[in-house]
């Protein structure tokens, strides 16, 4: 079953950042769709197994776009 998550990534500063994130995440097995917005610094990712949030967050951290901790996500 596919899941969609939205992450805030403070290091996003331009369209190149979005492009890099898209290219890297689309190489992850199970990632179906990646959308990003420069103005809000948010990326929306749709994925299914074997991809997990942990895998995706690790990839983002590895390419220097770590996900911000969401205050509301408890
Ligand atoms: Cu950039």
Coordinates of N, CA and C and ligand atoms in Angstrom, one line a residue:
X1 N 0.8 -1.2 0.0 CA 0.0 0.0 0.0 C 0.9 1.2 0.0
X2 N 0.6 2.2 -0.9 CA 1.4 3.4 -1.0 C 1.1 4.4 0.1
X3 N 2.1 5.1 0.6 CA 1.9 6.1 1.6 C 2.5 7.4 1.1
X4 N 1.8 8.5 1.4 CA 2.4 9.8 1.1 C 2.7 10.6 2.3
X5 N 3.9 11.1 2.3 CA 4.4 11.9 3.5 C 4.9 13.3 2.9
X6 N 4.8 14.3 3.8 CA 5.4 15.6 3.5 C 6.4 16.0 4.5
X7 N 7.6 16.3 4.0 CA 8.6 16.7 4.9 C 9.0 18.2 4.7
X8 N 9.4 18.9 5.7 CA 10.0 20.2 5.6 C 11.5 20.0 5.6
X9 N 12.2 20.6 4.6 CA 13.6 20.4 4.5 C 14.2 21.8 4.4
X10 N 14.8 22.3 5.5 CA 15.2 23.7 5.6 C 16.3 24.0 4.6
X11 N 17.1 23.0 4.2 CA 18.2 23.3 3.3 C 17.8 23.6 1.8
X12 N 16.6 23.4 1.5 CA 16.1 23.7 0.2 C 16.1 25.2 -0.1
X13 N 16.9 25.6 -1.1 CA 17.0 27.1 -1.4 C 16.7 27.4 -2.8
X14 N 16.6 26.5 -3.7 CA 16.4 26.8 -5.1 C 15.9 25.5 -5.8
X15 N 15.6 25.7 -7.1 CA 15.0 24.6 -7.9 C 16.1 23.4 -8.1
X16 N 17.3 23.8 -8.0 CA 18.4 22.8 -8.1 C 18.3 21.8 -6.9
X17 N 18.0 22.3 -5.8 CA 17.8 21.5 -4.6 C 16.7 20.5 -4.8
X18 N 15.6 21.0 -5.3 CA 14.4 20.1 -5.6 C 14.8 19.0 -6.6
X19 N 15.5 19.5 -7.6 CA 15.9 18.5 -8.7 C 16.8 17.4 -8.1
X20 N 17.8 17.8 -7.3 CA 18.7 16.9 -6.6 C 17.9 15.9 -5.8
X21 N 17.0 16.4 -5.0 CA 16.2 15.5 -4.1 C 15.4 14.6 -4.9
X22 N 14.8 15.1 -6.0 CA 13.9 14.2 -6.8 C 14.8 13.1 -7.4
X23 N 16.0 13.5 -8.0 CA 16.8 12.5 -8.6 C 17.2 11.4 -7.7
X24 N 17.6 11.8 -6.5 CA 18.1 10.8 -5.5 C 17.0 9.9 -5.0
X25 N 15.9 10.5 -4.7 CA 14.8 9.7 -4.1 C 14.2 8.8 -5.1
X26 N 14.2 9.2 -6.3 CA 13.6 8.3 -7.4 C 14.4 7.1 -7.6
X27 N 15.7 7.1 -7.2 CA 16.5 5.9 -7.3 C 16.2 4.9 -6.2
X28 N 15.5 5.3 -5.2 CA 15.2 4.4 -4.0 C 14.1 3.5 -4.4
X29 N 14.3 2.2 -4.3 CA 13.3 1.2 -4.6 C 12.0 1.4 -3.8
X30 N 10.9 1.5 -4.5 CA 9.6 1.7 -3.8 C 9.1 3.2 -3.8
X31 N 10.0 4.1 -4.1 CA 9.6 5.5 -4.2 C 8.9 5.7 -5.5
X32 N 7.6 6.2 -5.4 CA 6.8 6.3 -6.6 C 6.7 7.7 -7.2
X33 N 6.7 8.7 -6.3 CA 6.5 10.1 -6.8 C 7.1 11.0 -5.8
X34 N 7.8 12.1 -6.3 CA 8.4 13.1 -5.5 C 8.0 14.5 -6.0
X35 N 7.4 15.3 -5.2 CA 7.1 16.7 -5.5 C 7.8 17.6 -4.5
X36 N 8.3 18.7 -5.0 CA 8.9 19.7 -4.1 C 8.5 21.1 -4.4
X37 N 8.6 21.9 -3.3 CA 8.2 23.3 -3.5 C 9.3 24.2 -2.8
X38 N 9.9 25.1 -3.6 CA 11.0 25.9 -3.0 C 10.5 26.9 -2.0
X39 N 9.3 27.5 -2.2 CA 8.8 28.6 -1.4 C 8.6 28.0 0.0
X40 N 8.0 26.8 0.1 CA 7.6 26.3 1.4 C 8.7 25.4 2.0
X41 N 9.7 25.0 1.2 CA 10.8 24.1 1.5 C 10.2 22.7 1.9
X42 N 9.1 22.4 1.2 CA 8.5 21.1 1.5 C 8.6 20.1 0.4
X43 N 8.7 18.9 0.7 CA 8.8 17.8 -0.3 C 7.7 16.8 0.1
X44 N 6.9 16.4 -0.9 CA 5.9 15.4 -0.7 C 6.3 14.1 -1.5
X45 N 6.4 13.0 -0.8 CA 6.9 11.8 -1.3 C 5.9 10.7 -1.2
X46 N 5.6 10.0 -2.3 CA 4.7 8.8 -2.3 C 5.6 7.6 -2.4
X47 N 5.4 6.6 -1.5 CA 6.3 5.4 -1.6 C 5.5 4.2 -1.1
X48 N 6.1 3.0 -1.4 CA 5.5 1.8 -1.0 C 6.7 0.9 -0.6
X49 N 6.5 -0.2 0.1 CA 7.6 -1.1 0.4 C 8.4 -1.5 -0.8
X50 N 9.7 -1.7 -0.7 CA 10.5 -1.7 0.5 C 10.9 -0.4 1.0
X51 N 10.6 0.7 0.4 CA 10.9 2.0 0.9 C 10.2 2.3 2.2
X52 N 10.9 3.0 3.1 CA 10.3 3.3 4.4 C 10.7 4.8 4.7
X53 N 10.0 5.4 5.6 CA 10.3 6.8 6.0 C 11.8 6.8 6.5
X54 N 12.2 5.8 7.2 CA 13.6 5.8 7.7 C 14.6 5.8 6.6
X55 N 14.3 4.9 5.5 CA 15.2 4.9 4.4 C 15.3 6.2 3.7
X56 N 14.1 6.8 3.5 CA 14.0 8.1 2.8 C 14.7 9.2 3.6
X57 N 14.5 9.2 4.9 CA 15.1 10.3 5.7 C 16.7 10.1 5.7
X58 N 17.1 8.8 5.7 CA 18.5 8.6 5.6 C 19.2 9.1 4.3
X59 N 18.5 8.8 3.2 CA 19.0 9.3 1.9 C 19.0 10.8 1.9
X60 N 18.0 11.5 2.5 CA 18.0 12.9 2.5 C 19.1 13.5 3.4
X61 N 19.4 12.8 4.5 CA 20.5 13.3 5.3 C 21.8 13.1 4.6
X62 N 21.9 11.9 3.9 CA 23.2 11.7 3.2 C 23.5 12.7 2.2
X63 N 22.5 13.3 1.5 CA 22.8 14.3 0.5 C 22.7 15.7 1.0
X64 N 22.7 15.8 2.3 CA 22.7 17.1 3.0 C 21.4 17.9 2.9
X65 N 20.3 17.1 2.8 CA 19.0 17.8 2.9 C 18.2 17.1 4.1
X66 N 18.7 17.2 5.3 CA 18.0 16.5 6.4 C 16.6 17.1 6.6
X67 N 15.7 16.2 7.0 CA 14.3 16.6 7.3 C 14.3 17.3 8.6
X68 N 13.5 18.4 8.7 CA 13.3 19.1 10.0 C 12.4 18.2 10.9
X69 N 12.7 18.3 12.1 CA 11.8 17.7 13.1 C 10.4 18.4 13.1
X70 N 9.4 17.6 12.9 CA 8.0 18.2 12.9 C 7.5 18.3 14.3
X71 N 7.2 19.5 14.7 CA 6.7 19.7 16.1 C 5.4 19.0 16.3
X72 N 4.6 19.0 15.2 CA 3.2 18.4 15.3 C 3.2 16.9 15.3
X73 N 4.2 16.3 14.7 CA 4.2 14.9 14.5 C 4.7 14.2 15.8
X74 N 3.8 13.8 16.6 CA 4.1 13.1 17.9 C 3.6 11.7 17.9
Ligands
LIG1 CU1 19.4 24.8 -4.4

